[in-house]
Coordinates of C-alpha atoms and ligand atoms in Angstrom, one line a residue:
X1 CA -7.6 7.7 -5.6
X2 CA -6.8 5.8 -2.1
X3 CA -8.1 2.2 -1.6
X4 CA -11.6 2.2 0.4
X5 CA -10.4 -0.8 2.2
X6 CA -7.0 0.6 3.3
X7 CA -6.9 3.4 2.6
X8 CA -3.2 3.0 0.5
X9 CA -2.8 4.4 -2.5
X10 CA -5.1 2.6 -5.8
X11 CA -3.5 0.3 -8.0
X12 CA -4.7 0.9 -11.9
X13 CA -5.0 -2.2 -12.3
X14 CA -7.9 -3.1 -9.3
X15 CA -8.9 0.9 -8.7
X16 CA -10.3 1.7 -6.9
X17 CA -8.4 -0.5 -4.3
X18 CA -4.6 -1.2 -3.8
X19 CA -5.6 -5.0 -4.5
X20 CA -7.2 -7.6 -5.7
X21 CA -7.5 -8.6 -1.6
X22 CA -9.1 -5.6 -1.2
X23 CA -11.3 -5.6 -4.1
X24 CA -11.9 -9.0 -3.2
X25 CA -12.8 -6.9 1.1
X26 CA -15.1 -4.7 -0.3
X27 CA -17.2 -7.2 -2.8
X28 CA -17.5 -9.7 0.2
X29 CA -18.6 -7.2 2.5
X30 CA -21.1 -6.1 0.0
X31 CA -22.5 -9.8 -0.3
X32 CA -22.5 -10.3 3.6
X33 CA -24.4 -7.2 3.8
X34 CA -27.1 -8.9 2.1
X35 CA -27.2 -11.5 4.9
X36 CA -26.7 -8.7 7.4
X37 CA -23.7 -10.8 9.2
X38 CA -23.0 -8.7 12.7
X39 CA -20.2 -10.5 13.3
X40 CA -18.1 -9.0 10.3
X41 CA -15.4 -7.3 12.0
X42 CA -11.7 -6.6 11.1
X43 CA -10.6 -10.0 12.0
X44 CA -13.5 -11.6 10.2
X45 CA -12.9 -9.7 6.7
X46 CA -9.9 -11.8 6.4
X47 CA -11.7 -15.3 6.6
X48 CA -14.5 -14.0 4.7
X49 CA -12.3 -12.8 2.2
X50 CA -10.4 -15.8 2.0
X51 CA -13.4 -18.0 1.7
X52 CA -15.2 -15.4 -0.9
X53 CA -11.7 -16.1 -3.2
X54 CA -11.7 -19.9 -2.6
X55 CA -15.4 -20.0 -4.0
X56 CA -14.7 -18.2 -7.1
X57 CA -11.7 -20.0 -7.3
X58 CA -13.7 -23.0 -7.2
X59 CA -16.5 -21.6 -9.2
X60 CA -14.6 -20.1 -12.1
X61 CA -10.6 -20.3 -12.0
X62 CA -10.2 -19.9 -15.6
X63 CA -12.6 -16.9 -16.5
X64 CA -11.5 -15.3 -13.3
X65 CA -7.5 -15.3 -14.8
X66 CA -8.8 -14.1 -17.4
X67 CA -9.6 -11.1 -16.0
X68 CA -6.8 -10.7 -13.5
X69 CA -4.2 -11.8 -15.8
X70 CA -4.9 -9.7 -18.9
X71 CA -1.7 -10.0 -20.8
X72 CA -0.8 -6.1 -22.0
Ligands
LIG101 ZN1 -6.3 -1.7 0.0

Protein backbone atom coordinates (compact mmCIF):
# COMPACT_ATOMS: atom_id res chain seq x y z
CA UNK A 1 0.00 0.00 0.00
CA UNK A 2 1.64 3.50 -1.08
CA UNK A 3 1.67 6.49 1.41
CA UNK A 4 -1.49 8.98 0.66
CA UNK A 5 0.77 11.73 1.44
CA UNK A 6 3.67 10.74 -0.93
CA UNK A 7 2.80 8.44 -2.49
CA UNK A 8 6.19 6.12 -1.34
CA UNK A 9 5.85 2.97 -0.51
CA UNK A 10 3.94 2.28 3.42
CA UNK A 11 5.93 1.58 6.25
CA UNK A 12 4.18 -1.32 8.72
CA UNK A 13 4.87 0.39 11.24
CA UNK A 14 2.73 3.99 10.41
CA UNK A 15 0.57 2.31 7.24
CA UNK A 16 -0.84 3.49 5.62
CA UNK A 17 1.89 6.24 5.20
CA UNK A 18 5.76 5.95 4.76
CA UNK A 19 5.97 7.96 8.14
CA UNK A 20 5.13 9.25 11.09
CA UNK A 21 5.56 12.88 9.16
CA UNK A 22 3.22 11.85 6.94
CA UNK A 23 0.86 10.30 9.25
CA UNK A 24 1.43 13.26 11.26
CA UNK A 25 0.36 15.39 6.97
CA UNK A 26 -2.67 13.65 6.73
CA UNK A 27 -4.08 13.95 10.53
CA UNK A 28 -3.25 17.74 10.45
CA UNK A 29 -4.84 18.24 7.28
CA UNK A 30 -7.90 16.37 8.55
CA UNK A 31 -8.07 18.84 11.69
CA UNK A 32 -7.45 22.02 9.45
CA UNK A 33 -10.25 20.84 7.40
CA UNK A 34 -12.46 21.42 10.20
CA UNK A 35 -11.38 25.06 10.17
CA UNK A 36 -11.57 25.08 6.41
CA UNK A 37 -7.93 26.84 6.22
CA UNK A 38 -7.56 27.90 2.23
CA UNK A 39 -4.29 28.68 2.71
CA UNK A 40 -3.02 24.95 3.25
CA UNK A 41 -0.85 24.36 0.47
CA UNK A 42 2.26 22.21 -0.10
CA UNK A 43 4.46 24.67 1.59
CA UNK A 44 2.10 25.21 4.42
CA UNK A 45 1.73 21.25 5.27
CA UNK A 46 5.13 21.49 6.54
CA UNK A 47 4.63 24.26 9.22
CA UNK A 48 1.32 22.84 10.02
CA UNK A 49 2.73 19.67 10.41
CA UNK A 50 5.56 20.80 12.45
CA UNK A 51 3.29 22.78 14.77
CA UNK A 52 0.58 19.73 14.87
CA UNK A 53 3.87 17.48 16.31
CA UNK A 54 5.08 20.27 18.72
CA UNK A 55 1.48 20.38 20.29
CA UNK A 56 1.27 16.79 20.96
CA UNK A 57 4.64 16.96 21.92
CA UNK A 58 3.69 19.43 24.38
CA UNK A 59 0.43 17.84 25.15
CA UNK A 60 1.48 14.22 25.67
CA UNK A 61 5.29 13.30 25.07
CA UNK A 62 5.20 10.29 27.10
CA UNK A 63 1.91 8.48 25.93
CA UNK A 64 2.72 9.51 22.50
CA UNK A 65 6.40 7.31 22.76
CA UNK A 66 4.53 5.06 23.88
CA UNK A 67 2.91 4.46 20.98
CA UNK A 68 5.69 5.21 18.51
CA UNK A 69 8.31 3.49 20.32
CA UNK A 70 6.69 0.12 21.07
CA UNK A 71 9.56 -2.00 21.98
CA UNK A 72 9.03 -5.57 19.80
ZN1 LIG B 1 4.73 9.49 2.86
Amino acid sequence: MSCPICQKEGDVKYRPFCSKRCADVDLSRWLSGTYAVPSLREEGEEEVARAFEESLRNASNEALDAITKKPH
